[in-house]
Coordinates of N, CA and C in Angstrom, one line a residue:
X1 N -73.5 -45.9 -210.3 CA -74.7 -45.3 -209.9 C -75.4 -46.0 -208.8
X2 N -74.6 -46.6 -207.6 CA -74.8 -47.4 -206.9 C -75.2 -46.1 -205.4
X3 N -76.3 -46.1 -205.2 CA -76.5 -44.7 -203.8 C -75.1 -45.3 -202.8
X4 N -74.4 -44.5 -202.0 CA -73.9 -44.5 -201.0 C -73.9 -44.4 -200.0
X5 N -74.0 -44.5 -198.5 CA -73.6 -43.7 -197.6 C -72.9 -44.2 -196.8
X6 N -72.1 -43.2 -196.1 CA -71.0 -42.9 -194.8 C -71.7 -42.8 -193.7
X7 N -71.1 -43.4 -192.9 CA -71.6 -43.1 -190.9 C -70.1 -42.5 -190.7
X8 N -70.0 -41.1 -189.9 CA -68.9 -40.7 -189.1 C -69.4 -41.0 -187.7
X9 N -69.1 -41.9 -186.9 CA -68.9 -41.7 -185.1 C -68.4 -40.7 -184.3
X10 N -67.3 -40.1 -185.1 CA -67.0 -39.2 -183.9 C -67.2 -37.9 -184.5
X11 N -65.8 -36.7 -183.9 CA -66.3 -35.7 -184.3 C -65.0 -34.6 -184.7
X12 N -64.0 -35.5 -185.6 CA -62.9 -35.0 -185.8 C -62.3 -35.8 -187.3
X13 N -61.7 -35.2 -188.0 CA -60.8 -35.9 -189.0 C -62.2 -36.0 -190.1
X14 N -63.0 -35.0 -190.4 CA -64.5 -35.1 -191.2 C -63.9 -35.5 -192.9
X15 N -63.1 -34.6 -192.8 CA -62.8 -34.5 -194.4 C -61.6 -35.3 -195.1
X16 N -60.8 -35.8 -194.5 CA -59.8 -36.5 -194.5 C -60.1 -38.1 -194.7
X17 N -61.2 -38.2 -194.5 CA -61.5 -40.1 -194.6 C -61.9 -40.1 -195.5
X18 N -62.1 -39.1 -196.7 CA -62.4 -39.1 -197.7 C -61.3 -38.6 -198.7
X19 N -60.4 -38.5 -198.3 CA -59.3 -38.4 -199.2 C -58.2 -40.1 -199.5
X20 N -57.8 -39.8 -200.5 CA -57.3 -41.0 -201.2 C -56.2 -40.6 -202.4
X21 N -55.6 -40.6 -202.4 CA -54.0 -40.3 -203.3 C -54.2 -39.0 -203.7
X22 N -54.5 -37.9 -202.9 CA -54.5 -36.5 -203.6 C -56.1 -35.9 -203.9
X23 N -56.9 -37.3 -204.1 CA -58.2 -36.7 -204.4 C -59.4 -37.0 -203.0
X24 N -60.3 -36.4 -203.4 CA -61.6 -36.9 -202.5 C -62.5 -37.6 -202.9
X25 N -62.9 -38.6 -202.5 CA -64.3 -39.4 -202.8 C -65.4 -39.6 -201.6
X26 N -66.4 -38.8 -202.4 CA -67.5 -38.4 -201.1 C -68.3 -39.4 -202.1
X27 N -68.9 -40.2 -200.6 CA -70.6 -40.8 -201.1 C -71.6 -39.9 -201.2
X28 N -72.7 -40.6 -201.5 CA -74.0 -39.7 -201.3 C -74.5 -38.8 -200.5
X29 N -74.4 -39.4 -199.4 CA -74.7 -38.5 -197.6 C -73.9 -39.4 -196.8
X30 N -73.8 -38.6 -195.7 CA -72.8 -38.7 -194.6 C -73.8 -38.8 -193.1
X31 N -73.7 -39.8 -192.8 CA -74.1 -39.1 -191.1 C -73.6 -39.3 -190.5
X32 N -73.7 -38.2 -189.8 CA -73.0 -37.7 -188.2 C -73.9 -37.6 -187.2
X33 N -73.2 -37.3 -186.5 CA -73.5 -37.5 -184.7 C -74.7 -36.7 -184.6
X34 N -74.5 -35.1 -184.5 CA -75.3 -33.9 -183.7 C -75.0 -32.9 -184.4
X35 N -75.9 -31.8 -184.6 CA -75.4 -30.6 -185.1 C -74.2 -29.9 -184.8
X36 N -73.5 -30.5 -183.8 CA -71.9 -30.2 -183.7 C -71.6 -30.5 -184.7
X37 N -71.1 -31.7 -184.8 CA -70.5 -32.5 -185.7 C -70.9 -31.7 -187.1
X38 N -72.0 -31.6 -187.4 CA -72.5 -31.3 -189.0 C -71.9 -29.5 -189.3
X39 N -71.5 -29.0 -187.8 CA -71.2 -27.5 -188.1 C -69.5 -27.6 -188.4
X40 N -68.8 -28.6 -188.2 CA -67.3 -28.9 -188.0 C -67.1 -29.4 -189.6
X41 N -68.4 -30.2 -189.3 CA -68.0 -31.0 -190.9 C -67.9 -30.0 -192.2
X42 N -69.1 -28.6 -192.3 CA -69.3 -27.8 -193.0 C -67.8 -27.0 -193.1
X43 N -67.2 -26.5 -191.6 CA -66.3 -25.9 -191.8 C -64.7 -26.4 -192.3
X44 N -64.8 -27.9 -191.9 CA -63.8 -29.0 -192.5 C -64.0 -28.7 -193.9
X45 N -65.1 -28.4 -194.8 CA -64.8 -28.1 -196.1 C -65.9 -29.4 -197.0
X46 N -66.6 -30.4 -195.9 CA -67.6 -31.1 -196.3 C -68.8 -30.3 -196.9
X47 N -68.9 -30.8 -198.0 CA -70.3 -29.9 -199.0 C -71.5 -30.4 -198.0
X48 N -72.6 -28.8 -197.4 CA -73.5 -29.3 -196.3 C -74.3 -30.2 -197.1
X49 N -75.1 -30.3 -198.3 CA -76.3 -31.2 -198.9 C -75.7 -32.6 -198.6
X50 N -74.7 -33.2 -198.3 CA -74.4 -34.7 -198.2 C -74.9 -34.9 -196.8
X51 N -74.7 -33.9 -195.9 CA -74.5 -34.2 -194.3 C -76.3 -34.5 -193.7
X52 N -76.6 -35.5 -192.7 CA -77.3 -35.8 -192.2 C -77.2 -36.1 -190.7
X53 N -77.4 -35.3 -189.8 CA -77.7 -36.0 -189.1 C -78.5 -36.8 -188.7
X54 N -77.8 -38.2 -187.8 CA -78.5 -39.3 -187.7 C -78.5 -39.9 -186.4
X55 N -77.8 -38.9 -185.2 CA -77.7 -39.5 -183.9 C -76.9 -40.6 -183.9
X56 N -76.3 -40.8 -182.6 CA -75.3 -42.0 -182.7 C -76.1 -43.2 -181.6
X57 N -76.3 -44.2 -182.2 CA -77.3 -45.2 -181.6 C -76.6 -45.9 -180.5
X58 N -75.2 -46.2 -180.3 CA -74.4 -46.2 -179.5 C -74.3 -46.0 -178.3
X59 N -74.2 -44.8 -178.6 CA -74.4 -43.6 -177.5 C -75.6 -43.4 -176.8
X60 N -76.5 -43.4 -177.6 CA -77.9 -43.2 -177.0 C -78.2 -44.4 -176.2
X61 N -77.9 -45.7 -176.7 CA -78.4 -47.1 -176.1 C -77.5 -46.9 -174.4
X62 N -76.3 -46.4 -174.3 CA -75.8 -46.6 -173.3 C -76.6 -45.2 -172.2
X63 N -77.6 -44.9 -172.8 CA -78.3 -43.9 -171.9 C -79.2 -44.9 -170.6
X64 N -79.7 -46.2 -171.4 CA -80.0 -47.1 -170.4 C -79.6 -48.1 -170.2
X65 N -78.0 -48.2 -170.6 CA -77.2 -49.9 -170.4 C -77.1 -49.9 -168.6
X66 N -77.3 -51.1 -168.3 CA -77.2 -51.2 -167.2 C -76.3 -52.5 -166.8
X67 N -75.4 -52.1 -166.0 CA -74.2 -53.3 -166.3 C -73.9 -54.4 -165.0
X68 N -75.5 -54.2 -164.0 CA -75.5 -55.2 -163.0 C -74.9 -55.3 -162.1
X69 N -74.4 -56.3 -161.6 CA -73.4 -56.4 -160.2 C -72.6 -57.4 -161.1
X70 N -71.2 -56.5 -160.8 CA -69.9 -56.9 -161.6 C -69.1 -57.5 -160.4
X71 N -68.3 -58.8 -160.6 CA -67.5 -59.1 -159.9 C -66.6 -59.2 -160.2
X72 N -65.5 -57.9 -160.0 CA -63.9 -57.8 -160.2 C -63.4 -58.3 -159.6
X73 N -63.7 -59.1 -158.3 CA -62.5 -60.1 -158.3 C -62.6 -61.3 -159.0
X74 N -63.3 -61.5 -159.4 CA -63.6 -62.7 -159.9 C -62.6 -62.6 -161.9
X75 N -63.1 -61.5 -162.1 CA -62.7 -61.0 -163.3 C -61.1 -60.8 -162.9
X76 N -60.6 -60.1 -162.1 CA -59.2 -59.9 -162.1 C -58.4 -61.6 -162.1
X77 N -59.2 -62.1 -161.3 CA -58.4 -63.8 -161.0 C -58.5 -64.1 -162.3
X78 N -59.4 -64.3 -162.9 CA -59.7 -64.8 -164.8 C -58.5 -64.4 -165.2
X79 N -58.2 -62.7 -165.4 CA -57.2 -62.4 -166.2 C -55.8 -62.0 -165.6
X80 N -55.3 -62.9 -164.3 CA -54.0 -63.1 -164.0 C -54.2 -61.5 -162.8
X81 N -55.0 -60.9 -163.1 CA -54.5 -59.2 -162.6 C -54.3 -59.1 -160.9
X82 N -52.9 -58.7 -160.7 CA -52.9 -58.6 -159.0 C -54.4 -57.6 -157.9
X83 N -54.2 -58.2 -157.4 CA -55.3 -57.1 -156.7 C -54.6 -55.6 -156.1
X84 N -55.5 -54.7 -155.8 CA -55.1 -53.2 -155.4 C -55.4 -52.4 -156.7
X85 N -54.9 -51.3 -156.8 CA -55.3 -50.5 -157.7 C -54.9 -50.1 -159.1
X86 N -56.0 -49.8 -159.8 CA -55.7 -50.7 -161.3 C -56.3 -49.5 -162.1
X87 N -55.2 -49.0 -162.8 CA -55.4 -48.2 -164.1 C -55.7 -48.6 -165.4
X88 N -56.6 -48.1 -166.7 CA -56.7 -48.9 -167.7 C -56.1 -47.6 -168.7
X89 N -54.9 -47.5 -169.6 CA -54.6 -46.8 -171.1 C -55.9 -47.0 -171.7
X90 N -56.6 -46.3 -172.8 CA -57.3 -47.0 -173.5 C -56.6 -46.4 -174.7
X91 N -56.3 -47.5 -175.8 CA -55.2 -46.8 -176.9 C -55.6 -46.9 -178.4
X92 N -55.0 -46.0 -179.1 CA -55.6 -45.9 -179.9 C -54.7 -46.2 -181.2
X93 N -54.8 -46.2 -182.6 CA -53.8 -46.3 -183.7 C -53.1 -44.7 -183.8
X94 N -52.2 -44.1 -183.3 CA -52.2 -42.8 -183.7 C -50.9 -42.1 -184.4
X95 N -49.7 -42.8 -184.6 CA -48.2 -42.6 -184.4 C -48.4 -43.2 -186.4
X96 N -48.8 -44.1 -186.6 CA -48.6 -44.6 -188.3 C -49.9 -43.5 -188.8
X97 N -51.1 -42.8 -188.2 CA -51.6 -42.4 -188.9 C -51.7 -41.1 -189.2
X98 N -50.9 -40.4 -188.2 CA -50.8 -38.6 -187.7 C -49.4 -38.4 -187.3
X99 N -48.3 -39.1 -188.3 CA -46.8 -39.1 -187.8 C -46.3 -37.5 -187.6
X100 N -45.6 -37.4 -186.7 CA -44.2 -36.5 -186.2 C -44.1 -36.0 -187.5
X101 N -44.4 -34.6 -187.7 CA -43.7 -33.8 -188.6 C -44.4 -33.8 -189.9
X102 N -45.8 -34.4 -190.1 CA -47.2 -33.8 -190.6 C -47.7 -32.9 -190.6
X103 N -48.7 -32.5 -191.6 CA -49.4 -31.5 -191.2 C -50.6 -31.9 -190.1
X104 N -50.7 -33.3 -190.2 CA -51.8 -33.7 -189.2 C -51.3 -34.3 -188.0
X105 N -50.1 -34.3 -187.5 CA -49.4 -34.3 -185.8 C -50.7 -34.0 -185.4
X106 N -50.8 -34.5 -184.3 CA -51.7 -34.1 -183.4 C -51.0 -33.9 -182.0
X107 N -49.6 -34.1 -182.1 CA -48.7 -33.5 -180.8 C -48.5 -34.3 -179.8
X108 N -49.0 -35.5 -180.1 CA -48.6 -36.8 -179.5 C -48.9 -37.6 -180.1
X109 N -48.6 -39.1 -179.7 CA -48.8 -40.0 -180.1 C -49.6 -41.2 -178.9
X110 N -49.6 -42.5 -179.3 CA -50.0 -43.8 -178.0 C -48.5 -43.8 -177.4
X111 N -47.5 -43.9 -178.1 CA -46.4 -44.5 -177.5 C -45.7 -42.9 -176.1
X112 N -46.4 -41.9 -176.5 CA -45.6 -40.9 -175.8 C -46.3 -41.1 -174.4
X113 N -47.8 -40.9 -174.5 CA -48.7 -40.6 -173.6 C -48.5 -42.2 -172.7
X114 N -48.6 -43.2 -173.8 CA -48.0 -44.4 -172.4 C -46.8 -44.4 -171.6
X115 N -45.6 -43.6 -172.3 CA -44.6 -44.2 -171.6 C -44.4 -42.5 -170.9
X116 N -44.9 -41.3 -170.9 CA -45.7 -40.8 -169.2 C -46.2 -41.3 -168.7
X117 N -46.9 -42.1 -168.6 CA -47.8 -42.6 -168.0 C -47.1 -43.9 -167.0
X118 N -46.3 -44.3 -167.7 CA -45.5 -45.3 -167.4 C -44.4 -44.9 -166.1
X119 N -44.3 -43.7 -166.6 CA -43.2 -42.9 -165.8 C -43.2 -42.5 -164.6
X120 N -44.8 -42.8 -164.0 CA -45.3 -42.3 -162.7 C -45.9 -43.5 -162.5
X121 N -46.4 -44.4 -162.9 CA -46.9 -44.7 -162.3 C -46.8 -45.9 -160.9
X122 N -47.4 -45.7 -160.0 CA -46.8 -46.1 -158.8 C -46.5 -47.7 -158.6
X123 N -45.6 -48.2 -157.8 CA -45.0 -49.7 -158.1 C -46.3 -50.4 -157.4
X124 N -47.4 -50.0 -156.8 CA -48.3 -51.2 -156.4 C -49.6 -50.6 -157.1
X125 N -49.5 -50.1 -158.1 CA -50.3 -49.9 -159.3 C -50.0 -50.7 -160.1
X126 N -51.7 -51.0 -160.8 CA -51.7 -52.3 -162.1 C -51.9 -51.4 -163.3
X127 N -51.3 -51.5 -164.2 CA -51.6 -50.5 -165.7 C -52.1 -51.4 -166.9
X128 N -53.2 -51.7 -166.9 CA -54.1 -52.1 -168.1 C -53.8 -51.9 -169.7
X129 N -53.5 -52.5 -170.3 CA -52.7 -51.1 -171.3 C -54.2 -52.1 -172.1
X130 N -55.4 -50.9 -173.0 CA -57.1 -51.9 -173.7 C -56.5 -51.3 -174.8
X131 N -56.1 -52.6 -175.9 CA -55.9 -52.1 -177.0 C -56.8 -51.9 -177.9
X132 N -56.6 -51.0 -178.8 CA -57.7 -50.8 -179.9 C -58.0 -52.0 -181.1
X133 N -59.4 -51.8 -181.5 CA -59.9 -53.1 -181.9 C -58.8 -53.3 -183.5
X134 N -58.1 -52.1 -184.5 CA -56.9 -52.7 -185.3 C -55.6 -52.8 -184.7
X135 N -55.1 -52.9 -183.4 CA -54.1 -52.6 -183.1 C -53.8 -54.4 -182.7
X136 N -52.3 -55.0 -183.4 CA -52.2 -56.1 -182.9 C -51.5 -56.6 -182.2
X137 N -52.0 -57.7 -181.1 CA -51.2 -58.2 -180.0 C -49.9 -57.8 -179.8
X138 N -49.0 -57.6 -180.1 CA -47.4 -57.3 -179.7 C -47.4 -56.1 -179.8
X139 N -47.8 -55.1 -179.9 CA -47.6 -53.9 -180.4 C -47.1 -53.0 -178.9
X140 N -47.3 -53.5 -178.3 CA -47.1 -52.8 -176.7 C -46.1 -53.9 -175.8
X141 N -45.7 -54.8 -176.3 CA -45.0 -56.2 -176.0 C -43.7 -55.9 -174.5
X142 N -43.2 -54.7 -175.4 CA -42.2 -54.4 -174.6 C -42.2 -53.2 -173.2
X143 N -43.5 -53.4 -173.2 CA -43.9 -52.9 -171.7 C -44.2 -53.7 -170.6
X144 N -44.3 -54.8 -171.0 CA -45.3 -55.3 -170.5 C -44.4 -55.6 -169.0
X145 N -44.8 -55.9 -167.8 CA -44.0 -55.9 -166.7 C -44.9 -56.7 -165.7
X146 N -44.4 -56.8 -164.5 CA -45.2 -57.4 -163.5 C -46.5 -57.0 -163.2
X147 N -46.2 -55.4 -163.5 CA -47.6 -54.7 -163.3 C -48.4 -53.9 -164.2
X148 N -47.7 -54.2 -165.5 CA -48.4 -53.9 -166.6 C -48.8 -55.1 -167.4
X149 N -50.6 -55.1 -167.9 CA -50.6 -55.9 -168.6 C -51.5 -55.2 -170.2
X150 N -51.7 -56.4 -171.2 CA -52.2 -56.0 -172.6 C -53.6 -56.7 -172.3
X151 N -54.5 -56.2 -172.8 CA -56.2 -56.6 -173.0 C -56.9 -56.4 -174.2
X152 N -57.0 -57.3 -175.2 CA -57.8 -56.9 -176.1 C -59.3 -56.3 -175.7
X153 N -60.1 -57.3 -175.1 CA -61.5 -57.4 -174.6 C -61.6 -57.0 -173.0
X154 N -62.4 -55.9 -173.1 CA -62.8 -55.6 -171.9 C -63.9 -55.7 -171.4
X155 N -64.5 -56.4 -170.8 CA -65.9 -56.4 -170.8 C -66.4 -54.7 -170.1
X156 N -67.6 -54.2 -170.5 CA -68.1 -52.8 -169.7 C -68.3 -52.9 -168.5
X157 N -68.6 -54.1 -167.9 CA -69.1 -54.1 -166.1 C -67.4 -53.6 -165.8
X158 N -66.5 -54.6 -166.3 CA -65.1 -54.1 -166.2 C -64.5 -52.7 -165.5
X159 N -64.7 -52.0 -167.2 CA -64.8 -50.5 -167.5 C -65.3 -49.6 -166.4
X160 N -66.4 -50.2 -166.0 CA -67.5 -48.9 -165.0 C -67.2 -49.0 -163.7
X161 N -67.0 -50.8 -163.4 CA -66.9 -50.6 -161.7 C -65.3 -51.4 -161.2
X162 N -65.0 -52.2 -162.2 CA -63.8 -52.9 -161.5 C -62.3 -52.3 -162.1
X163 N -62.7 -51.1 -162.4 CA -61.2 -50.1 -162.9 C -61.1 -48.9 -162.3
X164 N -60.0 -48.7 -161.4 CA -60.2 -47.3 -160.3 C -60.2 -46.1 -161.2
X165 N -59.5 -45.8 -162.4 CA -59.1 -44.8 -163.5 C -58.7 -44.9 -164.7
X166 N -59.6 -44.6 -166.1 CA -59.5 -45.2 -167.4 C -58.8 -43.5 -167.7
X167 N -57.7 -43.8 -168.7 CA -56.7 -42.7 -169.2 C -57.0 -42.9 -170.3
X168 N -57.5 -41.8 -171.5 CA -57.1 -42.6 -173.1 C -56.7 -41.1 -173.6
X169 N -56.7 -40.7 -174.6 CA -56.5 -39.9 -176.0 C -57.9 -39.2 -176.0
X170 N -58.5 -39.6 -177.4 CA -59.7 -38.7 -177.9 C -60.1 -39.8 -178.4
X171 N -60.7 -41.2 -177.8 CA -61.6 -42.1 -178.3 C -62.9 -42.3 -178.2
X172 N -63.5 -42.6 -179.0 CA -64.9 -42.6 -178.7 C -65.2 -43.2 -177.8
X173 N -64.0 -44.3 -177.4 CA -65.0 -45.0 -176.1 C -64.9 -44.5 -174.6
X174 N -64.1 -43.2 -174.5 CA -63.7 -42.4 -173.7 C -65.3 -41.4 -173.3
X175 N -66.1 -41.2 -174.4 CA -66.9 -40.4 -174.6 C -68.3 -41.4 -174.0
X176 N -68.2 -42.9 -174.3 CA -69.2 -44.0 -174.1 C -68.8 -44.0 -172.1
X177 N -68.2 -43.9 -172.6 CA -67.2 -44.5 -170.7 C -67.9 -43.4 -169.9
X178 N -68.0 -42.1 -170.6 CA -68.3 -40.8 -169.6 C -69.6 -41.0 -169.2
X179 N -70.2 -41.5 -169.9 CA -71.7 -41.8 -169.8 C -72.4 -42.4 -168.2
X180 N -71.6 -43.5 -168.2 CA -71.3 -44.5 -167.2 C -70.6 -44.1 -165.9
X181 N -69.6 -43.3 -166.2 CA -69.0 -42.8 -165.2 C -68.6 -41.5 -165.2
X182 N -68.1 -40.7 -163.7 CA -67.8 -39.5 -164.3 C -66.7 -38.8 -164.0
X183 N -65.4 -39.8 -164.2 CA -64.4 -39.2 -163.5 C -63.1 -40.0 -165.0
X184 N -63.8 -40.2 -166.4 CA -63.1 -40.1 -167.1 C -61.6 -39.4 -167.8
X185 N -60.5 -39.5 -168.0 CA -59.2 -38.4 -168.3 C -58.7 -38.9 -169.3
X186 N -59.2 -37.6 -170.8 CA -58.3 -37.4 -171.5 C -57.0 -36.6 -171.5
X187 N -55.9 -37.6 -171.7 CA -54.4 -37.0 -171.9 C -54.0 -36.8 -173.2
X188 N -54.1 -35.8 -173.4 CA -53.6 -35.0 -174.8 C -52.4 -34.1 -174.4
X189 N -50.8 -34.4 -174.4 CA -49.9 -33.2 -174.6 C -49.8 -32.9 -175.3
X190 N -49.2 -31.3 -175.4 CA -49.0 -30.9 -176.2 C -50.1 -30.5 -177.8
X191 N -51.9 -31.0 -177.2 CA -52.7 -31.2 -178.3 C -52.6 -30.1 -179.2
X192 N -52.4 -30.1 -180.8 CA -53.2 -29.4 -181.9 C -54.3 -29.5 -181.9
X193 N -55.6 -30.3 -181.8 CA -56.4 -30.5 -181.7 C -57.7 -30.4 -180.5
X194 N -58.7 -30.5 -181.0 CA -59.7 -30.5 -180.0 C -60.2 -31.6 -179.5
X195 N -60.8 -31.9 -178.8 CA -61.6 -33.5 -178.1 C -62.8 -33.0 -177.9
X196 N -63.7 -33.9 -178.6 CA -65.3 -33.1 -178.3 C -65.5 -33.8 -176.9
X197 N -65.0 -34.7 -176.2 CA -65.3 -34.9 -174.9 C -65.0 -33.7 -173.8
X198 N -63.7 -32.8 -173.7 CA -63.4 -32.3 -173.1 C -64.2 -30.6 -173.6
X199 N -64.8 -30.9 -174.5 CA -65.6 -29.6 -175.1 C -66.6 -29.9 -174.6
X200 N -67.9 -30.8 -174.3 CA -68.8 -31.1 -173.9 C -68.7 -31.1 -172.0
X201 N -67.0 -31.6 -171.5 CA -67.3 -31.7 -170.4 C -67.6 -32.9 -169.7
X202 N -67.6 -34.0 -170.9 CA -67.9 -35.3 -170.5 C -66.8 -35.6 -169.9
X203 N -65.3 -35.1 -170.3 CA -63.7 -35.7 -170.2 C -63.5 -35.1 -169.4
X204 N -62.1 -35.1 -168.2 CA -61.2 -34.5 -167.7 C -59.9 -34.2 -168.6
X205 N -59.8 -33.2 -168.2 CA -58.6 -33.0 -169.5 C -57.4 -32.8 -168.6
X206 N -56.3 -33.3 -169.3 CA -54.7 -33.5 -168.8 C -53.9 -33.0 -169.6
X207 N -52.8 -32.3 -169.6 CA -52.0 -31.6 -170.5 C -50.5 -32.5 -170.2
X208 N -50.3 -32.9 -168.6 CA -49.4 -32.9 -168.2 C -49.5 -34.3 -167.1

């Protein structure tokens, strides 16, 4: 009889983070983002009396982050990175959680969308591969090349001014990034799913 509550960040997968061997275990209240979110979560099958919206403080803070005068060269020399033009993956867990041949596929994976990505990209291009905060060090190991590199920590001055083009999936920080800048691209092939970035218009959307 201990009260509970949930924070959802984003604005997909409502009902499912509450599942656990067959059954559901809902806390007390839930908050979410915006009345999007709370209209998704109702039709996901979330009972509306738990739902609250609570704004995402996140998001709103980076309405006045201000990220100064960034020095990417300086930063590139730190982290080994050749100079010229520099792509960032931003990647997500998605191949162990939404496997091939689920009902929850989402029609790609990290490993598909990087190694397109990989497939073009040009030889005096640098490919960033920003891994996700559970994703661990080797997990991308065998890409890695002269002009591909792995980054846990990216600093945001980074992100906004010393990266020509951030590529990711459907991450929230994709949605933070748009904020900042406005030439963001989500690549989803083949998506089952929606991206509330590219529904809002904060994302560029890629199929291909």
């Amino acid at each position: 009889k201990i009260p509970s509550i949930s924070i959802i960040d984003h604005w997909n997968w409502y009902k499912k983070r509450f599942e656990f061997n067959g059954d559901l275990f809902y806390p007390d209240r839930i908050i979410i983002n915006d009345e999007y979110a709370r209209s998704e979560a109702i039709e996901d099958g979330i009972p509306k009396r738990m739902l609250v919206v609570g704004g995402n403080p996140q998001l709103e803070e980076l309405l006045t982050k201000s990220t100064g005068q960034f020095d990417a060269s300086s930063w590139k020399l730190e982290n080994n990175l050749p100079d010229g033009r520099l792509i960032a993956f931003i990647c997500e867990s998605l191949k162990d959680d939404f496997p091939l041949g689920s009902r929850d596929y989402l029609g790609y994976d990290e490993f598909l969308v990087l190694e397109q990505i990989l497939d073009i990209l040009p030889l005096d291009t640098t490919l960033l591969i920003k891994l996700h905060p559970e994703e661990l060090e080797d997990k991308y190991k065998k890409y890695t090349a002269k002009n591909v590199f792995i980054m846990r920590d990216c600093p945001l001055g980074a992100m906004v001014s010393g990266i020509d083009l951030i590529v990711g999936m459907g991450s929230i920080l994709l949605i933070e990034l748009a904020m900042l800048r406005k030439d963001i691209v989500s690549f989803r092939p083949e998506a089952t799913d929606s991206f509330v970035g590219e529904i809002i218009d904060a994302t560029h959307s890629a199929r291909n």
